[in-house]
GROMACS .gro file of C-alpha atoms in nm:
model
  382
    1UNK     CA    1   3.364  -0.705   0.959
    2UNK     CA    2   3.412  -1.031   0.780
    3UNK     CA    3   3.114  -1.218   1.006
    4UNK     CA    4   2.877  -0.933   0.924
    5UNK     CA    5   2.974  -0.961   0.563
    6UNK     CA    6   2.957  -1.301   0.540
    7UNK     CA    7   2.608  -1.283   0.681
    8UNK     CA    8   2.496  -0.985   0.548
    9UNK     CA    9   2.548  -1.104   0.240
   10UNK     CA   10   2.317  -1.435   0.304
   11UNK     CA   11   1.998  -1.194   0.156
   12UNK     CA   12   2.193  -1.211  -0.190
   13UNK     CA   13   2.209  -1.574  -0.249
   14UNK     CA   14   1.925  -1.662  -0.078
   15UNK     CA   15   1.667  -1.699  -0.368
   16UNK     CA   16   1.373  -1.779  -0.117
   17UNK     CA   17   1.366  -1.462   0.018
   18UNK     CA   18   1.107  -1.278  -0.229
   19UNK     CA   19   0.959  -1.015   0.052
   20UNK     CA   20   1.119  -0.720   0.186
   21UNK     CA   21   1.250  -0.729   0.502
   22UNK     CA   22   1.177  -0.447   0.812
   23UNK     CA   23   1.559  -0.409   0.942
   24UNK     CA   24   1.729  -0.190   1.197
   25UNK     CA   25   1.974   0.081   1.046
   26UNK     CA   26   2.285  -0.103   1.113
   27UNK     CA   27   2.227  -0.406   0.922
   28UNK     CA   28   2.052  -0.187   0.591
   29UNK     CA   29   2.401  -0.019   0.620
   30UNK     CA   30   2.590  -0.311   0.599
   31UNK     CA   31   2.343  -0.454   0.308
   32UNK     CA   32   2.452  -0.173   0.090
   33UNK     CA   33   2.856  -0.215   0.236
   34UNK     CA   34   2.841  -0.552   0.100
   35UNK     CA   35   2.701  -0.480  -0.219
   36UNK     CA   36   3.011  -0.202  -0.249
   37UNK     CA   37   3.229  -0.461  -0.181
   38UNK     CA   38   3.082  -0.733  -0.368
   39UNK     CA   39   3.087  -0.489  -0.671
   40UNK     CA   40   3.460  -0.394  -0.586
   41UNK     CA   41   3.602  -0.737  -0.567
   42UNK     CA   42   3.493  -0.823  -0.896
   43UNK     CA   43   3.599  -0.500  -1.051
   44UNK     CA   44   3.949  -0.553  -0.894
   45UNK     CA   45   3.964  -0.942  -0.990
   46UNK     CA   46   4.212  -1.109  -1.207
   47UNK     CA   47   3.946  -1.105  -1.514
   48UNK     CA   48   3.753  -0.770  -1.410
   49UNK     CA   49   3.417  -0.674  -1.489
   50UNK     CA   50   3.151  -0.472  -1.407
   51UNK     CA   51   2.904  -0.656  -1.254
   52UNK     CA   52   2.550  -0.648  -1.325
   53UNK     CA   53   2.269  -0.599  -1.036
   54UNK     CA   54   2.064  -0.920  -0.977
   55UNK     CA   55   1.676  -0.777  -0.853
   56UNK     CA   56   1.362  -0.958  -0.820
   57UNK     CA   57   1.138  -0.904  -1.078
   58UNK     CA   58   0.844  -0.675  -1.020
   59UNK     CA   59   0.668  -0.735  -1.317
   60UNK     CA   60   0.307  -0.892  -1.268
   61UNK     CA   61   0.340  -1.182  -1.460
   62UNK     CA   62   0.617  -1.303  -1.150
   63UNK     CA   63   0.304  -1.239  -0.872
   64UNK     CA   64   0.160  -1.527  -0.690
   65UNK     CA   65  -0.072  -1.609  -0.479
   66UNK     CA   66  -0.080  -1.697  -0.125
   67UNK     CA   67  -0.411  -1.840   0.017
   68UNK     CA   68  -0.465  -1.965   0.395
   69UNK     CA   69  -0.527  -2.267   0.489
   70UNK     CA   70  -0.760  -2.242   0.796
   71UNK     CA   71  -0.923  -1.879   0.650
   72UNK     CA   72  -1.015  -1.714   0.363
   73UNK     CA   73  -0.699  -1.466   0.413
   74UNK     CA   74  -0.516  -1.406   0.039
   75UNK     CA   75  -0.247  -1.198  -0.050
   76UNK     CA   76  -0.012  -1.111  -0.321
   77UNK     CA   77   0.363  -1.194  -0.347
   78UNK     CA   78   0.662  -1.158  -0.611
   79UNK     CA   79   0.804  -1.514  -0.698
   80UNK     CA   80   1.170  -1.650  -0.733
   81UNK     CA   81   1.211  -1.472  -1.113
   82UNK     CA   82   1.513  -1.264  -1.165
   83UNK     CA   83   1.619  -0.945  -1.365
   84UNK     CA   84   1.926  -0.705  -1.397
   85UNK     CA   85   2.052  -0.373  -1.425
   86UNK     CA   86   2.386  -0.371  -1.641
   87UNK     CA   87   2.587  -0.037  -1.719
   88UNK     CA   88   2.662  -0.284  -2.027
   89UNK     CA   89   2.348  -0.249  -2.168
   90UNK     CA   90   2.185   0.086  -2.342
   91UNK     CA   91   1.910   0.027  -2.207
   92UNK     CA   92   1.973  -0.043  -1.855
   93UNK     CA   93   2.271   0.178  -1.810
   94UNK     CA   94   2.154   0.491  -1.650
   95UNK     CA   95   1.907   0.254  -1.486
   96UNK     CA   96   2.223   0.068  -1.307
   97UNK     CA   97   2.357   0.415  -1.253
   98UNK     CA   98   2.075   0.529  -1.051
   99UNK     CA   99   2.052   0.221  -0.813
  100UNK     CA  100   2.377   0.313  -0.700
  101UNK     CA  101   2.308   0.689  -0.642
  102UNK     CA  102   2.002   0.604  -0.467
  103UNK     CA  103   2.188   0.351  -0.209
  104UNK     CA  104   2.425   0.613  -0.117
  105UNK     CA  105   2.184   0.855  -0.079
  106UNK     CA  106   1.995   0.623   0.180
  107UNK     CA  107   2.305   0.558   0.299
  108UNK     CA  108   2.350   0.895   0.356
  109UNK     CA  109   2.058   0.969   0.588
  110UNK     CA  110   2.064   0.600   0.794
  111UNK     CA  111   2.430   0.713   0.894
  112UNK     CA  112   2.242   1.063   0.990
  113UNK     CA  113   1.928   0.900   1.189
  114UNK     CA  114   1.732   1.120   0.916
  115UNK     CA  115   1.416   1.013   0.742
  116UNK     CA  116   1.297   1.181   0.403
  117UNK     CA  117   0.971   1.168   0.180
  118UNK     CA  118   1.026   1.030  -0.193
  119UNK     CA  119   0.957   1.368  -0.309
  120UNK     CA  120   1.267   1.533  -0.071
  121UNK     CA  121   1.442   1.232  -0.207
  122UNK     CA  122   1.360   1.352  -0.624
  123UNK     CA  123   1.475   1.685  -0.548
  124UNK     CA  124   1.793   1.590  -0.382
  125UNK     CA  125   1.877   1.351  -0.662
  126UNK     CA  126   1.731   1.619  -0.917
  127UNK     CA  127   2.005   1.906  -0.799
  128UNK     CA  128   2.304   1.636  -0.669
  129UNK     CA  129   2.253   1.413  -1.034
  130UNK     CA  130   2.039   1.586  -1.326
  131UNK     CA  131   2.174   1.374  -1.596
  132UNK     CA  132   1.996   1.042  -1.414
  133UNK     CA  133   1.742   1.204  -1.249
  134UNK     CA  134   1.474   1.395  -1.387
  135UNK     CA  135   1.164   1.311  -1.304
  136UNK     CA  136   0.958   1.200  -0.964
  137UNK     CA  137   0.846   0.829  -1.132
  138UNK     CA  138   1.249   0.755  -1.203
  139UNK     CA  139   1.312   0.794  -0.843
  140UNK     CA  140   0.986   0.570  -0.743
  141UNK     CA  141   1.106   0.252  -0.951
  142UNK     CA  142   1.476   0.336  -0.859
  143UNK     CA  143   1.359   0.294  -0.471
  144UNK     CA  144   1.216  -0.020  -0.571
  145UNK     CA  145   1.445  -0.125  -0.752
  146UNK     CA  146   1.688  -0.117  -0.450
  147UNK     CA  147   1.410  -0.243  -0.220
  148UNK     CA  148   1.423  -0.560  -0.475
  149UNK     CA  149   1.808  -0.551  -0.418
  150UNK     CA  150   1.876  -0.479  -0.047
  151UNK     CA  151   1.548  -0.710   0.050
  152UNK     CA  152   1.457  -0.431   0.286
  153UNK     CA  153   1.169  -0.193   0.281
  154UNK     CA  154   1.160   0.155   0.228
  155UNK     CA  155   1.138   0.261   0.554
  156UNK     CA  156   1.449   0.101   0.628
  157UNK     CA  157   1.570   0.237   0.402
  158UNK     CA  158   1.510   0.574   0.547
  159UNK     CA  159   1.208   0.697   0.299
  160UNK     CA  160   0.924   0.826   0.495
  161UNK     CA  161   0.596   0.753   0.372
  162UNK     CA  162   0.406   1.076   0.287
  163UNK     CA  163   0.031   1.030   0.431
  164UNK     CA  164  -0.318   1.162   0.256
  165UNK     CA  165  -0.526   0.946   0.531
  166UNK     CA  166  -0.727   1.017   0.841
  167UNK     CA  167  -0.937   0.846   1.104
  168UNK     CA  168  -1.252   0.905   1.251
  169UNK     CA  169  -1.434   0.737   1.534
  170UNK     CA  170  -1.408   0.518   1.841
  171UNK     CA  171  -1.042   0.501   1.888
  172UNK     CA  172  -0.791   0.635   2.106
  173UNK     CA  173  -0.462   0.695   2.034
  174UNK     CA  174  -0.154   0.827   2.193
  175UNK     CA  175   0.180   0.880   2.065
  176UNK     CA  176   0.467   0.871   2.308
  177UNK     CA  177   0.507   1.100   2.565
  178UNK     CA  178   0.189   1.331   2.432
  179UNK     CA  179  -0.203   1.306   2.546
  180UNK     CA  180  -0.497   1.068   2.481
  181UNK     CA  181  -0.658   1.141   2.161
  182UNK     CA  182  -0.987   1.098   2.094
  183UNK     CA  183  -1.075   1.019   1.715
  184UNK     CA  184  -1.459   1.060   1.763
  185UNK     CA  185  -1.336   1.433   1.864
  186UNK     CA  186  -1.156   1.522   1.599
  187UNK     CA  187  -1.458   1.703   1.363
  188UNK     CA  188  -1.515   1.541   1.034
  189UNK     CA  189  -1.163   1.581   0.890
  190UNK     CA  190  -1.078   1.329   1.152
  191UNK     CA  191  -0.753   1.254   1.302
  192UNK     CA  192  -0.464   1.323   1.028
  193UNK     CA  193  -0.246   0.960   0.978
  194UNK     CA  194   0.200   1.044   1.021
  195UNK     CA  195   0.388   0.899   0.711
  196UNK     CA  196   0.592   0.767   0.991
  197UNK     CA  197   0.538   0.418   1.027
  198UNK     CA  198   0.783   0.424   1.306
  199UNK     CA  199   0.520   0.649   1.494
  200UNK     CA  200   0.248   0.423   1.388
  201UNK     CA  201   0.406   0.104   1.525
  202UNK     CA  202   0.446   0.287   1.885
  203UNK     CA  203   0.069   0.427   1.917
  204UNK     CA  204  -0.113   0.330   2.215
  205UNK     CA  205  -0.446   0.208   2.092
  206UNK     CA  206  -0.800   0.132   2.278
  207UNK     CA  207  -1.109   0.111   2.145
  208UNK     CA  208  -1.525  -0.047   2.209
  209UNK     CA  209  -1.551  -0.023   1.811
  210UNK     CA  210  -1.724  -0.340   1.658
  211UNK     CA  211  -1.626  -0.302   1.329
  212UNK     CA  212  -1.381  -0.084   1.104
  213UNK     CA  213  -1.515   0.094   0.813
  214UNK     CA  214  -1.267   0.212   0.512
  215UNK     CA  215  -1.403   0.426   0.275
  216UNK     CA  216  -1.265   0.501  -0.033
  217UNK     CA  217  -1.347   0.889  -0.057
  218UNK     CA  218  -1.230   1.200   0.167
  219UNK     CA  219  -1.577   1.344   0.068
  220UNK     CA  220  -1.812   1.050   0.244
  221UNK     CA  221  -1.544   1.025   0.512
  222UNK     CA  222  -1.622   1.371   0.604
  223UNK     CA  223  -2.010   1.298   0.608
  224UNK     CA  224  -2.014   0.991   0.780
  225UNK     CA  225  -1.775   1.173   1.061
  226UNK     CA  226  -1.955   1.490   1.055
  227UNK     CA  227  -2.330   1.277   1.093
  228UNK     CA  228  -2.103   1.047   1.391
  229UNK     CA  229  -2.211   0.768   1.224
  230UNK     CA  230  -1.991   0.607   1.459
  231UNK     CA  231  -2.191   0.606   1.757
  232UNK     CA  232  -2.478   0.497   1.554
  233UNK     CA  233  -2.257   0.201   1.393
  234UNK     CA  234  -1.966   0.150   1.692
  235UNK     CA  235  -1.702   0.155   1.442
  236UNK     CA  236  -1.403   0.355   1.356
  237UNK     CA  237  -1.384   0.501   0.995
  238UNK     CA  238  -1.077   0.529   0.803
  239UNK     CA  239  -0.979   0.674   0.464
  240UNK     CA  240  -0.668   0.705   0.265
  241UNK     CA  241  -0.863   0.968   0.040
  242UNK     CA  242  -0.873   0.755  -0.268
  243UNK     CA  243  -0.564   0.511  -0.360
  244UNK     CA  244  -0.394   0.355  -0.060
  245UNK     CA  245  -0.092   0.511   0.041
  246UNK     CA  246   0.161   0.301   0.255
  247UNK     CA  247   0.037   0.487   0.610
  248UNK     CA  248  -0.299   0.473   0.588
  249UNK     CA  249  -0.245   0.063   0.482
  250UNK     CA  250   0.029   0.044   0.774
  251UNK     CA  251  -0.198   0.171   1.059
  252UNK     CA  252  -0.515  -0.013   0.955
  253UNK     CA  253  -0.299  -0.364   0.947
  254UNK     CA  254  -0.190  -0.267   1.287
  255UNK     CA  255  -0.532  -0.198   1.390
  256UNK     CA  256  -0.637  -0.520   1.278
  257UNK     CA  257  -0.301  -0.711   1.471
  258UNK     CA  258  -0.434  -0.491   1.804
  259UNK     CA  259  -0.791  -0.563   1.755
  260UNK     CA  260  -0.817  -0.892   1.558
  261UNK     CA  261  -1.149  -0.970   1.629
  262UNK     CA  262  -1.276  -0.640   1.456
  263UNK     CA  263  -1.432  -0.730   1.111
  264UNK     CA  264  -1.321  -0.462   0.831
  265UNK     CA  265  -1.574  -0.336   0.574
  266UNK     CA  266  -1.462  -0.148   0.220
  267UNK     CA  267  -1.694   0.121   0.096
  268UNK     CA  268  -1.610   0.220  -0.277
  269UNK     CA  269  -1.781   0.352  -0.579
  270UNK     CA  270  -1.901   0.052  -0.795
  271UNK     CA  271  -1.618   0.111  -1.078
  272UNK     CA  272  -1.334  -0.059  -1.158
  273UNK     CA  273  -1.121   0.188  -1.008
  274UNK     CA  274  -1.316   0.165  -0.631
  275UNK     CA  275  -1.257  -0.233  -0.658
  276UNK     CA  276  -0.884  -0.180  -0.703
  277UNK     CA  277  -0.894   0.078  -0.447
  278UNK     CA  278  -1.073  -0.215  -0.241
  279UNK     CA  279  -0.807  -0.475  -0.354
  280UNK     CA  280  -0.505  -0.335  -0.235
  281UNK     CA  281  -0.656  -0.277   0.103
  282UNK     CA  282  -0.775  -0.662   0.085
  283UNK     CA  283  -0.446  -0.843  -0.104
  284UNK     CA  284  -0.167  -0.572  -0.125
  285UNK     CA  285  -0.015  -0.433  -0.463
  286UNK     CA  286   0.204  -0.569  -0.725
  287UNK     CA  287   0.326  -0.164  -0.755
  288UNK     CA  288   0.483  -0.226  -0.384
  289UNK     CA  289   0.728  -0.491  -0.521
  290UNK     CA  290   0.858  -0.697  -0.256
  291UNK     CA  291   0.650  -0.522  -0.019
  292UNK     CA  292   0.347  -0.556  -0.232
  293UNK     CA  293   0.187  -0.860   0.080
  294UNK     CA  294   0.229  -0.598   0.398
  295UNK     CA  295  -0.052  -0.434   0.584
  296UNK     CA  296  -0.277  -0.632   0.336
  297UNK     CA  297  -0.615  -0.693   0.529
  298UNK     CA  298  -0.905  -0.943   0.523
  299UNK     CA  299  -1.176  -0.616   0.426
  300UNK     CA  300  -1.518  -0.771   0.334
  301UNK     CA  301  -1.691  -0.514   0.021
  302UNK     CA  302  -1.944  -0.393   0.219
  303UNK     CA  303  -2.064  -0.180  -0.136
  304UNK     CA  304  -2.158  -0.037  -0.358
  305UNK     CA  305  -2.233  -0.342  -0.523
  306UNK     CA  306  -2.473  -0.435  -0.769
  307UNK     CA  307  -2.719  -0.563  -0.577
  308UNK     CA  308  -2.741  -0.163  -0.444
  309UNK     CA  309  -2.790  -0.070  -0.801
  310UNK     CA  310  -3.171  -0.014  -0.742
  311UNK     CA  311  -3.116   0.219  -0.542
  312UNK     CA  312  -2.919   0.448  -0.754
  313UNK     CA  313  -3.121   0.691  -0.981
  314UNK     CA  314  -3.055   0.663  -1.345
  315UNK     CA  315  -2.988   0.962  -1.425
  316UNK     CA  316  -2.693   0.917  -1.141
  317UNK     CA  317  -2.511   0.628  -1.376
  318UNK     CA  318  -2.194   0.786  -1.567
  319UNK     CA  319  -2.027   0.605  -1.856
  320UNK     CA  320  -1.741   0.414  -1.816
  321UNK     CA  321  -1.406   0.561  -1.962
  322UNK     CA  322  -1.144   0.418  -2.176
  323UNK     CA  323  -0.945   0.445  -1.832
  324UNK     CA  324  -1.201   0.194  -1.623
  325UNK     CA  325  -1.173  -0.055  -1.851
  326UNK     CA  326  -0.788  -0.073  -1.874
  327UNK     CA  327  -0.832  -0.120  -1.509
  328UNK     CA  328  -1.130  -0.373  -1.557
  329UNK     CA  329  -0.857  -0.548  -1.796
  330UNK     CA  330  -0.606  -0.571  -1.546
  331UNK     CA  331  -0.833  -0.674  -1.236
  332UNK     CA  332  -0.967  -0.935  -1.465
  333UNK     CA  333  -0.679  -1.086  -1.526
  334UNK     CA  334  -0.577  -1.132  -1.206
  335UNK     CA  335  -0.499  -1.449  -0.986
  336UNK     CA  336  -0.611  -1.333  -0.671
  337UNK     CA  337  -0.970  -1.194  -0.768
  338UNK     CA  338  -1.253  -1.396  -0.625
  339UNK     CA  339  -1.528  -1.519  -0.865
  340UNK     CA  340  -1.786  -1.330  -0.656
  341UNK     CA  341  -1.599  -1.018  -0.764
  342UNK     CA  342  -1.488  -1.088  -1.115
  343UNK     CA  343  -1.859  -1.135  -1.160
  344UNK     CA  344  -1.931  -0.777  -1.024
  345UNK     CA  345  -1.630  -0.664  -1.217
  346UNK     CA  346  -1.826  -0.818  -1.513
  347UNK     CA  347  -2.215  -0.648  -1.464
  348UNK     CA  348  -1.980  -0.367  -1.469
  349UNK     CA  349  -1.816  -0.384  -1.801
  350UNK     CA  350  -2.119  -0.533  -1.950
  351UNK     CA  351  -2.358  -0.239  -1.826
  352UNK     CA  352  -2.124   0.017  -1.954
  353UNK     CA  353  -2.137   0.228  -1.651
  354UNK     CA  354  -2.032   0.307  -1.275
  355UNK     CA  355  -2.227   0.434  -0.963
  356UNK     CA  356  -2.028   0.671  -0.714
  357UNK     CA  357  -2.160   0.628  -0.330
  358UNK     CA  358  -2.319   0.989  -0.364
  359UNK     CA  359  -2.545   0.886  -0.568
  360UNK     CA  360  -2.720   0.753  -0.248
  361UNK     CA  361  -2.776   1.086  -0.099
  362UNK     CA  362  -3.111   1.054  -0.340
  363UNK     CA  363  -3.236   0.922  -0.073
  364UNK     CA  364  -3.176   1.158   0.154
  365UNK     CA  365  -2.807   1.273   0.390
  366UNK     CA  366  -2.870   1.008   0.634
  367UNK     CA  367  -2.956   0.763   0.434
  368UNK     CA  368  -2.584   0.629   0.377
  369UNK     CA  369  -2.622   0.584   0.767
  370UNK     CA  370  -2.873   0.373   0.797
  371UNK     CA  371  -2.734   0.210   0.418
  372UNK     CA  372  -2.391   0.081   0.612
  373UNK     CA  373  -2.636  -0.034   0.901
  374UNK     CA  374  -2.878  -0.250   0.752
  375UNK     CA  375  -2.612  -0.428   0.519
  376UNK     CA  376  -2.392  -0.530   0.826
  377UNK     CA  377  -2.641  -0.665   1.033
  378UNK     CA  378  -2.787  -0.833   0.752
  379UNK     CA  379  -2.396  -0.980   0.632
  380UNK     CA  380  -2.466  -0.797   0.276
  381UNK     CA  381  -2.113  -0.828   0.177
  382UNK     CA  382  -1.896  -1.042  -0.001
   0.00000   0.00000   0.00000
């Protein structure tokens, strides 16, 4: 016990370690032993104290950038900046309180080879501690706060990821010990995406796709399935039905490890919200914490862009809301942006209005079709 302590106990001091780390049950366990133990000792100590809980800060202004050297691969990553959780401070206390109850709740259901969903986590918490828990958000930036703790993800930490996405297209899959499936077969809702990235990891993949498309809405998805725009365009279509959840990101980063040489497209609405949508595909999320670099992909914006403006009707334009340009704001702001997109982020804000990708159906159903088509074989995208 006092080897795996002493070198479970490495991830605390180690300040270069600002990612979360994919670990086996045993050694998450022992993580959250040692910080028992760690917490004990001082408590117990000639000059005892409660100590406070050292996390990496998750706040944007501690993001930075990684760029590649021999591609045009970016991503996002949390720096070496520190905060804490002290029962010591008003502020902080049920905070501090509710990292705890969290890591023996995980502990909980590693020691049980269980998995659970953040939302069977809230209501667990909700009935076992109402005074800490009382709402689904606390429990979100509780789980990261122990991910920025333990330096492991949440799915070692036992939370299941709960899944919105699907795929559509020319891919096979098959799960272990179950048949082939065929996504081009699976009608226009396409083949559903697990939460568990366990699953994912483990699918047998083969494909004759040339290119992956991810679309921002379930909606186009659905046409672009239902018109198998995949045998026109060999490709294989994937959504996660508007924001990204963890899934949908996982599988279509281990796509793109199976099939490297498959180039990834984004279609979004030209708003601020669709290039966010596109960004966290692209460079990962500051809202992942220490996960916020995994399953980020190199996706090229494939559109809407301005360029495709003409093509929209006016009458098809809607204002932007007070809500776009917060977003605007924040993507703005931002490191990792390209110039090439800040300046479509700009005609945005300046024009006062966004385009959804319906508004192409103007031109007829299949138009969107033969849209994706022409600006791929003529590298329209940035």
């Amino acid at each position: 016990m006092g080897d795996l302590c002493k070198s479970s106990m490495m991830f605390f001091s180690d300040q270069h370690l600002c990612f979360a780390d994919i670990l086996p049950p045993p050694e998450v366990r022992a993580r959250i032993e040692v910080a028992v133990l760690n917490f004990l000792k001082i408590l117990n100590s000639p000059t005892p104290a409660i100590s406070d809980l050292s996390l990496i800060d998750r706040r944007s202004s501690n993001s930075k950038v990684s760029r590649g050297l021999l591609t045009d691969v970016s991503w996002i990553f949390l720096s070496h900046s520190f905060c804490t959780r002290s029962l010591m401070r008003a502020n902080t206390a049920k905070a501090f309180i509710r990292v705890w109850k969290v890591m023996e709740m995980c502990y909980q259901v590693l020691v049980q080879e269980k998995r659970l969903t953040q939302r069977e986590l809230f209501y667990k918490l909700l009935c076992g501690s109402p005074d800490y828990f009382t709402s689904q958000l606390q429990v979100n930036r509780t789980i990261q706060d122990v991910v920025a703790l333990l330096r492991c993800s949440r799915y070692s930490l036992g939370i299941m990821a709960s899944s919105r996405g699907a795929i559509a297209g020319r891919l096979l899959l098959q799960e272990p010990n179950q048949e082939v499936v065929d996504c081009s077969a699976c009608g226009s809702s396409g083949y559903a995406i697990s939460g568990d990235l366990n699953l994912l990891e483990k699918l047998v993949m083969k494909t004759d796709a040339r290119y992956i498309i991810v679309v921002e809405k379930h909606a186009i998805f659905q046409r672009l399935a239902e018109d198998c725009v995949y045998n026109q365009i060999p490709s294989i279509l994937i959504t996660a039905k508007g924001y990204p959840d963890i899934a949908t990101r996982f599988l279509l980063h281990r796509i793109s490890r199976t099939f490297p040489d498959l180039p990834i497209f984004g279609l979004v609405d030209w708003n601020p919200a669709g290039l966010a949508i596109l960004c966290t595909f692209k460079f990962g999320s500051i809202g992942m914490g220490l996960e916020a670099y995994r399953y980020a992909c190199n996706v090229k914006w494939l559109g809407v862009r301005k360029h495709d403006l003409e093509l929209v009707p006016e009458q098809s334009f809607i204002p932007l809301k007070p809500r776009d340009l917060q977003i605007a704001k924040s993507l703005a702001s931002s490191e990792i942006l390209p110039d090439n997109y800040k300046e479509e982020l700009a005609v945005m804000v300046e024009s006062g209005k966004r385009a959804e990708i319906e508004a192409l159906y103007f031109h007829g159903y299949d138009f969107l079709g033969r849209y994706i088509a022409k600006k791929i074989v003529q590298a329209n995208y940035i």
